[in-house]
mmCIF file of C-alpha atoms in Angstrom:
data_model
loop_
_atom_site.group_PDB
_atom_site.id
_atom_site.type_symbol
_atom_site.label_atom_id
_atom_site.label_comp_id
_atom_site.label_asym_id
_atom_site.label_seq_id
_atom_site.Cartn_x
_atom_site.Cartn_y
_atom_site.Cartn_z
ATOM 1 C CA MET A 262 7.511 49.520 -19.194
ATOM 2 C CA GLN A 263 4.657 47.023 -18.776
ATOM 3 C CA ALA A 264 3.929 44.284 -21.278
ATOM 4 C CA PRO A 265 0.876 44.756 -23.538
ATOM 5 C CA THR A 266 -2.421 43.517 -22.092
ATOM 6 C CA ARG A 267 -2.912 40.901 -24.788
ATOM 7 C CA TYR A 268 0.250 39.144 -23.604
ATOM 8 C CA ARG A 269 -0.395 39.244 -19.855
ATOM 9 C CA SER A 270 -0.898 35.828 -18.316
ATOM 10 C CA GLY A 271 -1.895 34.611 -14.886
ATOM 11 C CA VAL A 272 -0.010 32.857 -12.148
ATOM 12 C CA ALA A 273 -1.358 29.563 -13.475
ATOM 13 C CA ALA A 274 0.788 29.945 -16.597
ATOM 14 C CA LEU A 275 3.934 30.226 -14.506
ATOM 15 C CA ALA A 276 2.942 27.205 -12.435
ATOM 16 C CA LEU A 277 2.387 25.257 -15.646
ATOM 17 C CA MET A 278 5.886 26.165 -16.813
ATOM 18 C CA ALA A 279 7.300 24.678 -13.622
ATOM 19 C CA LEU A 280 5.308 21.471 -14.097
ATOM 20 C CA LEU A 281 6.436 21.158 -17.709
ATOM 21 C CA LEU A 282 10.090 21.149 -16.699
ATOM 22 C CA SER A 283 9.951 17.582 -15.423
ATOM 23 C CA ALA A 284 7.999 16.432 -18.484
ATOM 24 C CA CYS A 285 10.656 17.780 -20.860
ATOM 25 C CA ARG A 286 13.540 15.686 -19.553
ATOM 26 C CA VAL A 287 15.049 13.458 -22.237
ATOM 27 C CA GLU A 288 17.611 10.823 -21.356
ATOM 28 C CA GLU A 289 20.643 10.965 -23.650
ATOM 29 C CA PRO A 290 24.363 10.187 -23.359
ATOM 30 C CA SER A 291 26.203 12.603 -21.102
ATOM 31 C CA ARG A 292 28.348 15.248 -22.800
ATOM 32 C CA VAL A 293 30.275 16.131 -19.653
ATOM 33 C CA GLY A 294 33.990 15.527 -20.105
ATOM 34 C CA LYS A 295 33.579 14.198 -23.660
ATOM 35 C CA GLU A 296 33.758 17.484 -25.562
ATOM 36 C CA PRO A 297 34.832 21.068 -24.848
ATOM 37 C CA ALA A 298 32.250 23.225 -23.113
ATOM 38 C CA PRO A 299 31.336 26.281 -25.200
ATOM 39 C CA ASP A 300 32.165 29.800 -24.060
ATOM 40 C CA ARG A 301 29.020 31.349 -25.538
ATOM 41 C CA ALA A 302 25.354 30.533 -26.078
ATOM 42 C CA ASP A 303 24.146 29.803 -29.596
ATOM 43 C CA PHE A 304 20.371 30.170 -29.806
ATOM 44 C CA LYS A 305 18.172 29.317 -32.760
ATOM 45 C CA ILE A 306 14.914 31.188 -33.338
ATOM 46 C CA LEU A 307 12.471 28.743 -34.909
ATOM 47 C CA GLU A 308 9.659 31.152 -35.839
ATOM 48 C CA THR A 309 9.525 34.940 -36.187
ATOM 49 C CA ARG A 310 6.326 36.855 -36.878
ATOM 50 C CA ALA A 311 4.743 40.287 -36.591
ATOM 51 C CA VAL A 312 1.253 41.069 -35.327
ATOM 52 C CA ASP A 313 0.040 43.905 -37.548
ATOM 53 C CA SER A 314 -3.504 45.311 -37.475
ATOM 54 C CA GLN A 315 -3.138 46.183 -41.166
ATOM 55 C CA ASP A 316 -1.694 42.791 -42.202
ATOM 56 C CA ARG A 317 1.105 44.408 -44.192
ATOM 57 C CA PRO A 318 3.725 42.064 -45.683
ATOM 58 C CA GLU A 319 6.342 44.673 -44.775
ATOM 59 C CA ALA A 320 5.675 44.010 -41.091
ATOM 60 C CA GLY A 321 6.783 40.409 -41.443
ATOM 61 C CA GLN A 322 9.915 41.533 -43.242
ATOM 62 C CA ARG A 323 10.706 44.011 -40.475
ATOM 63 C CA ALA A 324 10.258 41.216 -37.924
ATOM 64 C CA THR A 325 12.698 39.003 -39.810
ATOM 65 C CA GLU A 326 15.206 41.842 -39.910
ATOM 66 C CA ALA A 327 14.822 42.440 -36.153
ATOM 67 C CA GLY A 328 15.297 38.772 -35.283
ATOM 68 C CA PRO A 329 19.131 38.865 -35.054
ATOM 69 C CA ALA A 330 18.960 41.613 -32.410
ATOM 70 C CA VAL A 331 16.831 39.357 -30.203
ATOM 71 C CA GLN A 332 19.071 36.396 -30.957
ATOM 72 C CA LYS A 333 22.037 38.440 -29.701
ATOM 73 C CA LEU A 334 20.103 39.355 -26.553
ATOM 74 C CA LEU A 335 19.371 35.692 -25.833
ATOM 75 C CA ASN A 336 22.965 34.668 -26.492
ATOM 76 C CA ASP A 337 24.268 37.419 -24.208
ATOM 77 C CA PHE A 338 21.775 36.506 -21.481
ATOM 78 C CA TYR A 339 22.389 32.744 -21.453
ATOM 79 C CA THR A 340 26.136 33.186 -21.762
ATOM 80 C CA GLY A 341 26.183 35.293 -18.604
ATOM 81 C CA ALA A 342 23.477 33.361 -16.770
ATOM 82 C CA PHE A 343 24.636 29.805 -17.485
ATOM 83 C CA ILE A 344 27.519 29.195 -19.877
ATOM 84 C CA ASP A 345 30.536 31.418 -19.154
ATOM 85 C CA PRO A 346 31.955 30.865 -15.625
ATOM 86 C CA ASP A 347 33.911 34.107 -15.874
ATOM 87 C CA GLN A 348 30.590 35.974 -15.882
ATOM 88 C CA TRP A 349 28.948 34.153 -12.986
ATOM 89 C CA GLY A 350 30.600 36.223 -10.266
ATOM 90 C CA ASP A 351 29.980 33.488 -7.654
ATOM 91 C CA GLY A 352 26.294 33.735 -8.485
ATOM 92 C CA THR A 353 25.798 37.502 -8.794
ATOM 93 C CA HIS A 354 25.656 37.477 -12.627
ATOM 94 C CA GLU A 355 26.265 41.209 -12.937
ATOM 95 C CA SER A 356 26.713 40.930 -16.716
ATOM 96 C CA ILE A 357 23.060 40.055 -17.356
ATOM 97 C CA LYS A 358 21.546 42.989 -15.476
ATOM 98 C CA GLY A 359 22.302 45.462 -18.256
ATOM 99 C CA LEU A 360 20.198 43.311 -20.599
ATOM 100 C CA PHE A 361 17.039 44.413 -18.776
ATOM 101 C CA THR A 362 15.241 47.734 -19.065
ATOM 102 C CA GLY A 363 15.815 50.237 -16.283
ATOM 103 C CA GLU A 364 12.457 49.453 -14.688
ATOM 104 C CA ALA A 365 13.066 45.706 -14.790
ATOM 105 C CA GLN A 366 16.645 45.778 -13.495
ATOM 106 C CA GLY A 367 15.563 46.268 -9.889
ATOM 107 C CA HIS A 368 13.624 43.005 -10.053
ATOM 108 C CA VAL A 369 16.470 40.860 -11.377
ATOM 109 C CA GLY A 370 18.233 40.369 -8.032
ATOM 110 C CA PRO A 371 15.179 39.115 -6.110
ATOM 111 C CA ASN A 372 14.401 36.713 -8.979
ATOM 112 C CA LEU A 373 17.949 35.620 -9.773
ATOM 113 C CA GLY A 374 17.392 32.047 -8.610
ATOM 114 C CA GLY A 375 14.862 31.492 -11.384
ATOM 115 C CA LEU A 376 16.756 33.453 -14.028
ATOM 116 C CA ALA A 377 20.329 32.148 -13.678
ATOM 117 C CA LEU A 378 22.528 29.698 -11.793
ATOM 118 C CA ALA A 379 22.737 32.137 -8.851
ATOM 119 C CA ASP A 380 23.730 30.242 -5.694
ATOM 120 C CA LEU A 381 24.241 27.062 -7.741
ATOM 121 C CA ALA A 382 27.186 28.684 -9.545
ATOM 122 C CA PRO A 383 29.818 27.991 -6.836
ATOM 123 C CA ARG A 384 29.024 24.265 -7.160
ATOM 124 C CA ILE A 385 29.563 24.098 -10.933
ATOM 125 C CA ASP A 386 32.655 24.060 -13.159
ATOM 126 C CA ARG A 387 31.238 24.135 -16.698
ATOM 127 C CA VAL A 388 27.917 23.885 -18.508
ATOM 128 C CA TYR A 389 27.308 21.845 -21.672
ATOM 129 C CA PRO A 390 24.152 22.987 -23.516
ATOM 130 C CA THR A 391 21.974 20.344 -25.162
ATOM 131 C CA LYS A 392 19.119 22.584 -26.332
ATOM 132 C CA GLN A 393 19.046 26.320 -27.099
ATOM 133 C CA GLU A 394 15.821 27.289 -28.845
ATOM 134 C CA ALA A 395 13.419 30.185 -29.097
ATOM 135 C CA ALA A 396 10.255 28.492 -30.313
ATOM 136 C CA LYS A 397 8.454 31.702 -31.256
ATOM 137 C CA LEU A 398 9.417 35.365 -31.486
ATOM 138 C CA THR A 399 6.505 37.769 -31.920
ATOM 139 C CA PHE A 400 6.660 41.527 -32.504
ATOM 140 C CA MET A 401 3.895 44.125 -32.302
ATOM 141 C CA ALA A 402 3.980 46.343 -35.407
ATOM 142 C CA GLU A 403 3.096 50.026 -35.078
ATOM 143 C CA ASP A 404 1.532 52.207 -37.804
ATOM 144 C CA ASP A 405 4.994 53.300 -38.945
ATOM 145 C CA LEU A 406 6.123 49.635 -39.089
ATOM 146 C CA SER A 407 8.374 50.053 -36.076
ATOM 147 C CA LEU A 408 8.565 47.091 -33.665
ATOM 148 C CA PRO A 409 8.921 48.564 -30.172
ATOM 149 C CA ILE A 410 7.573 45.538 -28.284
ATOM 150 C CA GLY A 411 8.174 41.806 -28.615
ATOM 151 C CA LEU A 412 7.643 38.489 -26.875
ATOM 152 C CA VAL A 413 9.846 35.404 -27.059
ATOM 153 C CA ASN A 414 9.441 31.890 -25.674
ATOM 154 C CA VAL A 415 12.739 30.224 -24.794
ATOM 155 C CA VAL A 416 13.966 26.770 -23.793
ATOM 156 C CA PHE A 417 17.507 26.094 -22.554
ATOM 157 C CA GLU A 418 18.661 22.629 -21.501
ATOM 158 C CA ALA A 419 22.125 21.577 -20.401
ATOM 159 C CA GLU A 420 24.304 19.285 -18.348
ATOM 160 C CA ALA A 421 26.568 20.870 -15.802
ATOM 161 C CA GLU A 422 29.851 19.436 -14.577
ATOM 162 C CA ALA A 423 29.842 19.852 -10.813
ATOM 163 C CA LYS A 424 32.939 20.657 -8.793
ATOM 164 C CA GLU A 425 34.799 17.983 -6.872
ATOM 165 C CA GLY A 426 32.745 16.657 -4.000
ATOM 166 C CA GLU A 427 29.413 17.495 -5.664
ATOM 167 C CA ASP A 428 27.090 15.123 -7.501
ATOM 168 C CA SER A 429 27.743 15.304 -11.240
ATOM 169 C CA PRO A 430 26.430 15.827 -13.854
ATOM 170 C CA VAL A 431 23.639 18.252 -12.952
ATOM 171 C CA LYS A 432 20.733 18.386 -15.399
ATOM 172 C CA ILE A 433 19.532 21.941 -16.054
ATOM 173 C CA ILE A 434 16.278 22.953 -17.747
ATOM 174 C CA HIS A 435 15.286 26.605 -18.087
ATOM 175 C CA HIS A 436 12.007 27.768 -19.624
ATOM 176 C CA ALA A 437 11.364 31.483 -20.020
ATOM 177 C CA ILE A 438 8.978 33.991 -21.522
ATOM 178 C CA PHE A 439 10.675 37.340 -22.091
ATOM 179 C CA TRP A 440 8.801 40.525 -22.963
ATOM 180 C CA LEU A 441 11.017 42.791 -25.033
ATOM 181 C CA ALA A 442 11.360 46.545 -25.451
ATOM 182 C CA ARG A 443 13.419 48.192 -28.147
ATOM 183 C CA GLU A 444 16.097 50.626 -26.977
ATOM 184 C CA GLY A 445 18.051 52.132 -29.854
ATOM 185 C CA ASP A 446 19.275 49.351 -32.125
ATOM 186 C CA ALA A 447 18.898 46.675 -29.444
ATOM 187 C CA TYR A 448 16.174 44.924 -27.492
ATOM 188 C CA LYS A 449 16.091 44.554 -23.727
ATOM 189 C CA ILE A 450 14.001 42.423 -21.400
ATOM 190 C CA SER A 451 11.154 44.465 -19.942
ATOM 191 C CA ALA A 452 9.307 41.651 -18.130
ATOM 192 C CA PHE A 453 9.783 37.949 -17.572
ATOM 193 C CA GLN A 454 8.431 34.616 -16.403
ATOM 194 C CA ALA A 455 10.929 31.809 -15.906
ATOM 195 C CA ALA A 456 11.355 28.428 -14.280
ATOM 196 C CA LEU A 457 14.706 26.751 -13.620
ATOM 197 C CA SER A 458 15.133 23.089 -12.747
ATOM 198 C CA ALA A 459 18.472 21.764 -11.538
ATOM 199 C CA ASP A 460 18.023 18.036 -10.981
ATOM 200 C CA THR A 461 15.180 17.795 -8.430
ATOM 201 C CA GLU A 462 15.095 21.472 -7.456
ATOM 202 C CA THR A 463 12.834 23.930 -9.286
ATOM 203 C CA ARG A 464 12.797 27.714 -8.889
ATOM 204 C CA THR A 465 10.577 30.290 -10.564
ATOM 205 C CA ALA A 466 10.910 33.975 -11.379
ATOM 206 C CA ALA A 467 8.337 36.502 -12.534
ATOM 207 C CA TRP A 468 7.981 40.237 -12.915
ATOM 208 C CA GLY A 469 5.750 42.261 -15.209
ATOM 209 C CA GLY A 470 3.658 40.672 -17.876
ATOM 210 C CA MET A 471 0.970 39.888 -15.310
ATOM 211 C CA GLY A 472 -0.211 43.404 -14.632
ATOM 212 C CA GLN A 473 2.291 44.385 -11.920
#
């Protein structure tokens, strides 16, 4: 399923995401070794809205009601991609693949380096999140007030405790735009743009949402 035309963006947008990663670094006391690392992501959605051609108040209410389903998707994704070592699978991250639509799943593997720890996982013991935010969640309302398509902008920042012999801590910043498709009572990722920075290394990932 392709993302709606109004939300397609060019390659320049993805390049800008990568450049913004370095600008978003904030120096703060390290959390590594000073508190328990969480077992699960805990995202906050800062703004939820519906785009409705009829400007019906009910559309906004439906968007608010749908928000927790997207919050669960984000928590499941970032838990498997970054937070829970038991789900890393030495960098294969099999648990996150079911969070994508069938069409998108085949593009997860080739883009895994920009979506998750991937080959960084064997170097890392635990991850300590410092920022878990979805700045804006937008749904497209249909005539029947259903919300089959959405778009969410996400920022995840963390410090990772590296394994013995590796430089530690590792600063992680992940920016992502996820296009969403409703399947039953849940939402799945139908397209994505993402950029992952681990210290000085930056990787990007993109599929759909740009007219592919």
